[in-house]
PDB file of C-alpha atoms in Angstrom:
ATOM      1  CA  MET D   1     -44.775 -54.065  41.223  1.00  0.00           C
ATOM      2  CA  THR D   2     -44.628 -57.752  40.441  1.00  0.00           C
ATOM      3  CA  ILE D   3     -47.394 -58.989  42.718  1.00  0.00           C
ATOM      4  CA  TYR D   4     -50.259 -56.746  43.737  1.00  0.00           C
ATOM      5  CA  GLU D   5     -52.726 -59.121  45.346  1.00  0.00           C
ATOM      6  CA  LYS D   6     -52.215 -60.988  48.614  1.00  0.00           C
ATOM      7  CA  ARG D   7     -53.635 -64.131  47.081  1.00  0.00           C
ATOM      8  CA  SER D   8     -50.706 -64.029  44.624  1.00  0.00           C
ATOM      9  CA  ASP D   9     -48.027 -64.242  47.344  1.00  0.00           C
ATOM     10  CA  GLY D  10     -47.471 -67.940  46.745  1.00  0.00           C
ATOM     11  CA  ALA D  11     -47.529 -67.680  42.955  1.00  0.00           C
ATOM     12  CA  ARG D  12     -44.696 -69.150  40.953  1.00  0.00           C
ATOM     13  CA  GLU D  13     -42.761 -66.759  38.721  1.00  0.00           C
ATOM     14  CA  LYS D  14     -44.494 -67.875  35.521  1.00  0.00           C
ATOM     15  CA  GLU D  15     -47.885 -67.153  37.148  1.00  0.00           C
ATOM     16  CA  ILE D  16     -47.014 -63.568  38.086  1.00  0.00           C
ATOM     17  CA  TYR D  17     -48.943 -60.913  36.186  1.00  0.00           C
ATOM     18  CA  ASP D  18     -46.706 -59.244  33.584  1.00  0.00           C
ATOM     19  CA  PHE D  19     -47.904 -55.675  33.996  1.00  0.00           C
ATOM     20  CA  THR D  20     -45.476 -54.373  31.335  1.00  0.00           C
ATOM     21  CA  LYS D  21     -47.780 -55.911  28.712  1.00  0.00           C
ATOM     22  CA  ALA D  22     -50.943 -54.418  30.208  1.00  0.00           C
ATOM     23  CA  SER D  23     -52.702 -51.846  28.038  1.00  0.00           C
ATOM     24  CA  TRP D  24     -52.480 -49.163  30.756  1.00  0.00           C
ATOM     25  CA  TYR D  25     -48.697 -49.626  31.022  1.00  0.00           C
ATOM     26  CA  VAL D  26     -48.099 -49.642  27.271  1.00  0.00           C
ATOM     27  CA  GLU D  27     -50.366 -46.625  26.662  1.00  0.00           C
ATOM     28  CA  CYS D  28     -48.913 -44.621  29.539  1.00  0.00           C
ATOM     29  CA  LYS D  29     -45.351 -45.282  28.332  1.00  0.00           C
ATOM     30  CA  LYS D  30     -46.317 -44.329  24.783  1.00  0.00           C
ATOM     31  CA  GLN D  31     -48.204 -41.108  25.693  1.00  0.00           C
ATOM     32  CA  ARG D  32     -45.643 -40.019  28.316  1.00  0.00           C
ATOM     33  CA  LYS D  33     -48.391 -38.545  30.519  1.00  0.00           C
ATOM     34  CA  THR D  34     -51.008 -39.491  33.120  1.00  0.00           C
ATOM     35  CA  ILE D  35     -53.753 -41.648  31.627  1.00  0.00           C
ATOM     36  CA  PHE D  36     -57.027 -43.165  32.803  1.00  0.00           C
ATOM     37  CA  THR D  37     -58.310 -46.418  31.341  1.00  0.00           C
ATOM     38  CA  ASP D  38     -61.868 -47.113  30.345  1.00  0.00           C
ATOM     39  CA  ILE D  39     -63.983 -48.744  33.037  1.00  0.00           C
ATOM     40  CA  TYR D  40     -63.465 -52.507  33.255  1.00  0.00           C
ATOM     41  CA  LEU D  41     -64.408 -55.417  35.516  1.00  0.00           C
ATOM     42  CA  ASP D  42     -61.643 -56.130  38.055  1.00  0.00           C
ATOM     43  CA  ALA D  43     -60.001 -59.530  37.504  1.00  0.00           C
ATOM     44  CA  PHE D  44     -60.307 -60.345  41.215  1.00  0.00           C
ATOM     45  CA  GLY D  45     -64.066 -59.800  41.318  1.00  0.00           C
ATOM     46  CA  LYS D  46     -64.012 -56.560  43.303  1.00  0.00           C
ATOM     47  CA  GLY D  47     -66.220 -54.739  40.782  1.00  0.00           C
ATOM     48  CA  LEU D  48     -65.987 -52.098  38.094  1.00  0.00           C
ATOM     49  CA  THR D  49     -62.606 -50.395  38.117  1.00  0.00           C
ATOM     50  CA  ILE D  50     -60.614 -47.684  36.403  1.00  0.00           C
ATOM     51  CA  THR D  51     -56.818 -47.495  36.388  1.00  0.00           C
ATOM     52  CA  CYS D  52     -54.882 -44.252  36.666  1.00  0.00           C
ATOM     53  CA  ALA D  53     -51.295 -44.560  35.409  1.00  0.00           C
ATOM     54  CA  GLU D  54     -48.412 -42.077  35.556  1.00  0.00           C
ATOM     55  CA  PRO D  55     -44.991 -42.589  33.902  1.00  0.00           C
ATOM     56  CA  TYR D  56     -41.817 -41.862  35.837  1.00  0.00           C
ATOM     57  CA  TYR D  57     -38.293 -41.086  34.676  1.00  0.00           C
ATOM     58  CA  ASP D  58     -34.796 -40.802  36.099  1.00  0.00           C
ATOM     59  CA  GLY D  59     -32.942 -37.483  36.408  1.00  0.00           C
ATOM     60  CA  LYS D  60     -31.838 -37.716  32.768  1.00  0.00           C
ATOM     61  CA  GLY D  61     -35.353 -38.258  31.445  1.00  0.00           C
ATOM     62  CA  ASN D  62     -34.981 -42.001  30.843  1.00  0.00           C
ATOM     63  CA  PHE D  63     -38.200 -43.972  31.258  1.00  0.00           C
ATOM     64  CA  LEU D  64     -38.092 -46.151  34.381  1.00  0.00           C
ATOM     65  CA  GLY D  65     -41.627 -47.401  34.760  1.00  0.00           C
ATOM     66  CA  VAL D  66     -45.250 -46.572  35.537  1.00  0.00           C
ATOM     67  CA  PHE D  67     -47.020 -45.848  38.790  1.00  0.00           C
ATOM     68  CA  ALA D  68     -50.549 -47.235  38.624  1.00  0.00           C
ATOM     69  CA  LEU D  69     -53.558 -47.104  40.877  1.00  0.00           C
ATOM     70  CA  ASP D  70     -56.731 -49.134  40.467  1.00  0.00           C
ATOM     71  CA  ILE D  71     -59.806 -47.249  41.647  1.00  0.00           C
ATOM     72  CA  LEU D  72     -63.111 -49.016  42.242  1.00  0.00           C
ATOM     73  CA  ILE D  73     -66.036 -47.183  40.642  1.00  0.00           C
ATOM     74  CA  SER D  74     -68.103 -47.964  43.761  1.00  0.00           C
ATOM     75  CA  ASP D  75     -65.594 -45.918  45.829  1.00  0.00           C
ATOM     76  CA  VAL D  76     -65.758 -42.988  43.396  1.00  0.00           C
ATOM     77  CA  TYR D  77     -69.554 -43.203  43.310  1.00  0.00           C
ATOM     78  CA  GLU D  78     -69.771 -43.278  47.110  1.00  0.00           C
ATOM     79  CA  GLU D  79     -67.537 -40.203  47.441  1.00  0.00           C
ATOM     80  CA  ILE D  80     -69.641 -38.272  44.941  1.00  0.00           C
ATOM     81  CA  THR D  81     -73.025 -39.285  46.337  1.00  0.00           C
ATOM     82  CA  ASN D  82     -71.901 -38.475  49.898  1.00  0.00           C
ATOM     83  CA  MET D  83     -71.231 -34.818  49.056  1.00  0.00           C
ATOM     84  CA  ASP D  84     -73.703 -32.677  51.013  1.00  0.00           C
ATOM     85  CA  MET D  85     -75.087 -30.070  48.622  1.00  0.00           C
ATOM     86  CA  GLY D  86     -78.426 -29.448  50.260  1.00  0.00           C
ATOM     87  CA  GLU D  87     -81.887 -30.969  50.179  1.00  0.00           C
ATOM     88  CA  GLY D  88     -82.558 -32.722  46.855  1.00  0.00           C
ATOM     89  CA  ALA D  89     -79.226 -31.767  45.265  1.00  0.00           C
ATOM     90  CA  TYR D  90     -76.747 -34.397  44.148  1.00  0.00           C
ATOM     91  CA  ALA D  91     -73.757 -34.971  41.886  1.00  0.00           C
ATOM     92  CA  PHE D  92     -73.312 -37.599  39.202  1.00  0.00           C
ATOM     93  CA  LEU D  93     -70.659 -38.590  36.672  1.00  0.00           C
ATOM     94  CA  LEU D  94     -70.977 -39.008  32.924  1.00  0.00           C
ATOM     95  CA  ASP D  95     -68.580 -40.795  30.621  1.00  0.00           C
ATOM     96  CA  GLU D  96     -67.522 -39.055  27.413  1.00  0.00           C
ATOM     97  CA  ASP D  97     -70.387 -40.733  25.516  1.00  0.00           C
ATOM     98  CA  GLY D  98     -73.040 -39.279  27.844  1.00  0.00           C
ATOM     99  CA  TYR D  99     -73.776 -42.357  29.941  1.00  0.00           C
ATOM    100  CA  VAL D 100     -74.156 -42.126  33.716  1.00  0.00           C
ATOM    101  CA  ILE D 101     -71.309 -43.893  35.518  1.00  0.00           C
ATOM    102  CA  SER D 102     -72.635 -46.183  38.225  1.00  0.00           C
ATOM    103  CA  PRO D 103     -71.072 -48.937  40.347  1.00  0.00           C
ATOM    104  CA  ASP D 104     -73.511 -51.567  39.061  1.00  0.00           C
ATOM    105  CA  GLY D 105     -72.380 -51.069  35.458  1.00  0.00           C
ATOM    106  CA  GLU D 106     -75.827 -50.014  34.286  1.00  0.00           C
ATOM    107  CA  HIS D 107     -75.348 -48.237  30.938  1.00  0.00           C
ATOM    108  CA  VAL D 108     -78.002 -45.486  31.021  1.00  0.00           C
ATOM    109  CA  PRO D 109     -77.801 -42.319  28.895  1.00  0.00           C
ATOM    110  CA  VAL D 110     -78.082 -39.065  30.851  1.00  0.00           C
ATOM    111  CA  ALA D 111     -81.236 -38.091  28.947  1.00  0.00           C
ATOM    112  CA  LYS D 112     -83.031 -41.149  30.328  1.00  0.00           C
ATOM    113  CA  ALA D 113     -81.512 -41.047  33.828  1.00  0.00           C
ATOM    114  CA  GLU D 114     -82.311 -37.359  34.331  1.00  0.00           C
ATOM    115  CA  ALA D 115     -85.351 -37.077  32.017  1.00  0.00           C
ATOM    116  CA  LEU D 116     -83.606 -34.433  29.910  1.00  0.00           C
ATOM    117  CA  ASP D 117     -84.326 -33.401  26.354  1.00  0.00           C
ATOM    118  CA  GLU D 118     -81.689 -33.754  23.644  1.00  0.00           C
ATOM    119  CA  GLU D 119     -80.593 -30.104  23.880  1.00  0.00           C
ATOM    120  CA  ALA D 120     -80.057 -30.334  27.665  1.00  0.00           C
ATOM    121  CA  SER D 121     -78.098 -33.576  27.277  1.00  0.00           C
ATOM    122  CA  GLU D 122     -75.843 -31.921  24.709  1.00  0.00           C
ATOM    123  CA  ILE D 123     -75.264 -28.949  27.024  1.00  0.00           C
ATOM    124  CA  LEU D 124     -74.089 -31.312  29.778  1.00  0.00           C
ATOM    125  CA  LEU D 125     -71.849 -33.245  27.381  1.00  0.00           C
ATOM    126  CA  ALA D 126     -70.216 -30.024  26.195  1.00  0.00           C
ATOM    127  CA  SER D 127     -69.921 -28.950  29.834  1.00  0.00           C
ATOM    128  CA  ASN D 128     -67.880 -25.866  30.516  1.00  0.00           C
ATOM    129  CA  GLY D 129     -69.406 -24.852  33.821  1.00  0.00           C
ATOM    130  CA  SER D 130     -72.518 -23.251  32.336  1.00  0.00           C
ATOM    131  CA  VAL D 131     -75.774 -23.514  34.272  1.00  0.00           C
ATOM    132  CA  PHE D 132     -79.178 -24.256  32.767  1.00  0.00           C
ATOM    133  CA  GLU D 133     -82.646 -25.092  34.072  1.00  0.00           C
ATOM    134  CA  ARG D 134     -85.076 -27.841  33.080  1.00  0.00           C
ATOM    135  CA  HIS D 135     -88.377 -28.611  34.846  1.00  0.00           C
ATOM    136  CA  GLY D 136     -87.455 -26.706  38.018  1.00  0.00           C
ATOM    137  CA  ILE D 137     -83.988 -28.288  38.272  1.00  0.00           C
ATOM    138  CA  TYR D 138     -80.711 -26.440  37.735  1.00  0.00           C
ATOM    139  CA  TYR D 139     -77.891 -28.414  36.100  1.00  0.00           C
ATOM    140  CA  THR D 140     -74.235 -27.684  35.629  1.00  0.00           C
ATOM    141  CA  GLY D 141     -71.248 -29.773  34.697  1.00  0.00           C
ATOM    142  CA  ASP D 142     -67.546 -29.576  34.091  1.00  0.00           C
ATOM    143  CA  LYS D 143     -65.053 -31.908  32.488  1.00  0.00           C
ATOM    144  CA  ILE D 144     -62.578 -33.959  34.492  1.00  0.00           C
ATOM    145  CA  THR D 145     -59.987 -33.684  31.755  1.00  0.00           C
ATOM    146  CA  ASN D 146     -57.619 -36.554  32.547  1.00  0.00           C
ATOM    147  CA  ALA D 147     -60.383 -39.101  33.096  1.00  0.00           C
ATOM    148  CA  GLY D 148     -62.561 -37.936  30.196  1.00  0.00           C
ATOM    149  CA  TRP D 149     -65.546 -37.746  32.538  1.00  0.00           C
ATOM    150  CA  ILE D 150     -67.990 -34.959  33.321  1.00  0.00           C
ATOM    151  CA  LEU D 151     -68.960 -34.119  36.906  1.00  0.00           C
ATOM    152  CA  CYS D 152     -72.554 -32.854  36.942  1.00  0.00           C
ATOM    153  CA  ILE D 153     -74.700 -31.240  39.616  1.00  0.00           C
ATOM    154  CA  HIS D 154     -78.495 -31.557  39.878  1.00  0.00           C
ATOM    155  CA  ALA D 155     -80.028 -28.905  42.186  1.00  0.00           C
ATOM    156  CA  PRO D 156     -83.734 -28.140  42.659  1.00  0.00           C
ATOM    157  CA  ALA D 157     -84.609 -24.510  41.861  1.00  0.00           C
ATOM    158  CA  ASP D 158     -86.172 -24.135  45.339  1.00  0.00           C
ATOM    159  CA  LEU D 159     -82.825 -24.952  46.968  1.00  0.00           C
ATOM    160  CA  THR D 160     -80.968 -22.523  44.734  1.00  0.00           C
ATOM    161  CA  LEU D 161     -83.580 -19.793  45.107  1.00  0.00           C
ATOM    162  CA  SER D 162     -83.708 -20.183  48.900  1.00  0.00           C
ATOM    163  CA  THR D 163     -79.972 -19.385  48.971  1.00  0.00           C
ATOM    164  CA  VAL D 164     -80.563 -16.325  46.793  1.00  0.00           C
ATOM    165  CA  ARG D 165     -83.466 -15.263  49.035  1.00  0.00           C
ATOM    166  CA  ALA D 166     -81.263 -15.639  52.128  1.00  0.00           C
ATOM    167  CA  ILE D 167     -78.601 -13.424  50.523  1.00  0.00           C
ATOM    168  CA  ASP D 168     -81.298 -10.898  49.517  1.00  0.00           C
ATOM    169  CA  ASN D 169     -82.579 -10.847  53.105  1.00  0.00           C
ATOM    170  CA  ASP D 170     -79.047 -10.243  54.408  1.00  0.00           C
ATOM    171  CA  ILE D 171     -78.600  -7.342  51.969  1.00  0.00           C
ATOM    172  CA  ILE D 172     -81.968  -5.826  52.946  1.00  0.00           C
ATOM    173  CA  ALA D 173     -81.088  -6.160  56.649  1.00  0.00           C
ATOM    174  CA  ALA D 174     -77.745  -4.423  56.021  1.00  0.00           C
ATOM    175  CA  ILE D 175     -79.461  -1.570  54.138  1.00  0.00           C
ATOM    176  CA  ILE D 176     -82.027  -1.118  56.939  1.00  0.00           C
ATOM    177  CA  ALA D 177     -79.242  -1.110  59.545  1.00  0.00           C
ATOM    178  CA  PHE D 178     -77.334   1.495  57.513  1.00  0.00           C
ATOM    179  CA  ILE D 179     -80.445   3.711  57.201  1.00  0.00           C
ATOM    180  CA  LEU D 180     -81.125   3.441  60.951  1.00  0.00           C
ATOM    181  CA  ILE D 181     -77.524   4.286  61.838  1.00  0.00           C
ATOM    182  CA  PHE D 182     -77.578   7.205  59.395  1.00  0.00           C
ATOM    183  CA  ALA D 183     -80.910   8.471  60.817  1.00  0.00           C
ATOM    184  CA  VAL D 184     -79.656   8.243  64.408  1.00  0.00           C
ATOM    185  CA  ARG D 185     -76.481  10.066  63.420  1.00  0.00           C
ATOM    186  CA  GLN D 186     -78.452  12.817  61.689  1.00  0.00           C
ATOM    187  CA  VAL D 187     -80.748  13.230  64.722  1.00  0.00           C
ATOM    188  CA  PHE D 188     -77.708  13.316  67.028  1.00  0.00           C
ATOM    189  CA  TYR D 189     -75.981  15.868  64.759  1.00  0.00           C
ATOM    190  CA  PHE D 190     -79.144  18.019  64.499  1.00  0.00           C
ATOM    191  CA  TYR D 191     -79.674  17.905  68.287  1.00  0.00           C
ATOM    192  CA  HIS D 192     -76.084  19.050  69.018  1.00  0.00           C
ATOM    193  CA  MET D 193     -76.233  21.858  66.406  1.00  0.00           C
ATOM    194  CA  ASN D 194     -79.268  23.432  68.107  1.00  0.00           C
TER     195      ASN D 194
END
């Protein structure tokens, strides 16, 4: 990649972005693994962005370069907020410092954004898939290891409990059906024995 924006097509060689000096390139080459940058403002004014970079090598293991992809935070945010998890449930992302990631760059700690106490905030930050409840809301979270983010779910207890109730009702219906089938079988068996 020497030019990655259409508006750069007419650029002279000295004006071309030297990506080999970019922090994402240098860090990716040094770490020899996939990396994600911190969130930054895109140089072309598209918005908050994160770069994912992956090194690549030839058949002998010699470093050849870095594949990189710029991802707009607004696109990530839109994908997450468009997940259908039921009435009143939604997902959100936290950075490793416990701030909610949003496309407008607002730097709000999860405790303030979700009205959580310190203990609940710490549980989300140490996320390992555990579930806890605060004020009638169930929360869970899990780390997105490569990005250093935490994907969290906010689900009203009513939504969660309605699913449990539906499963309970299905189990009760199955038990009743089994009892009825058993009773009919016993009556049929008794009738034929006499």
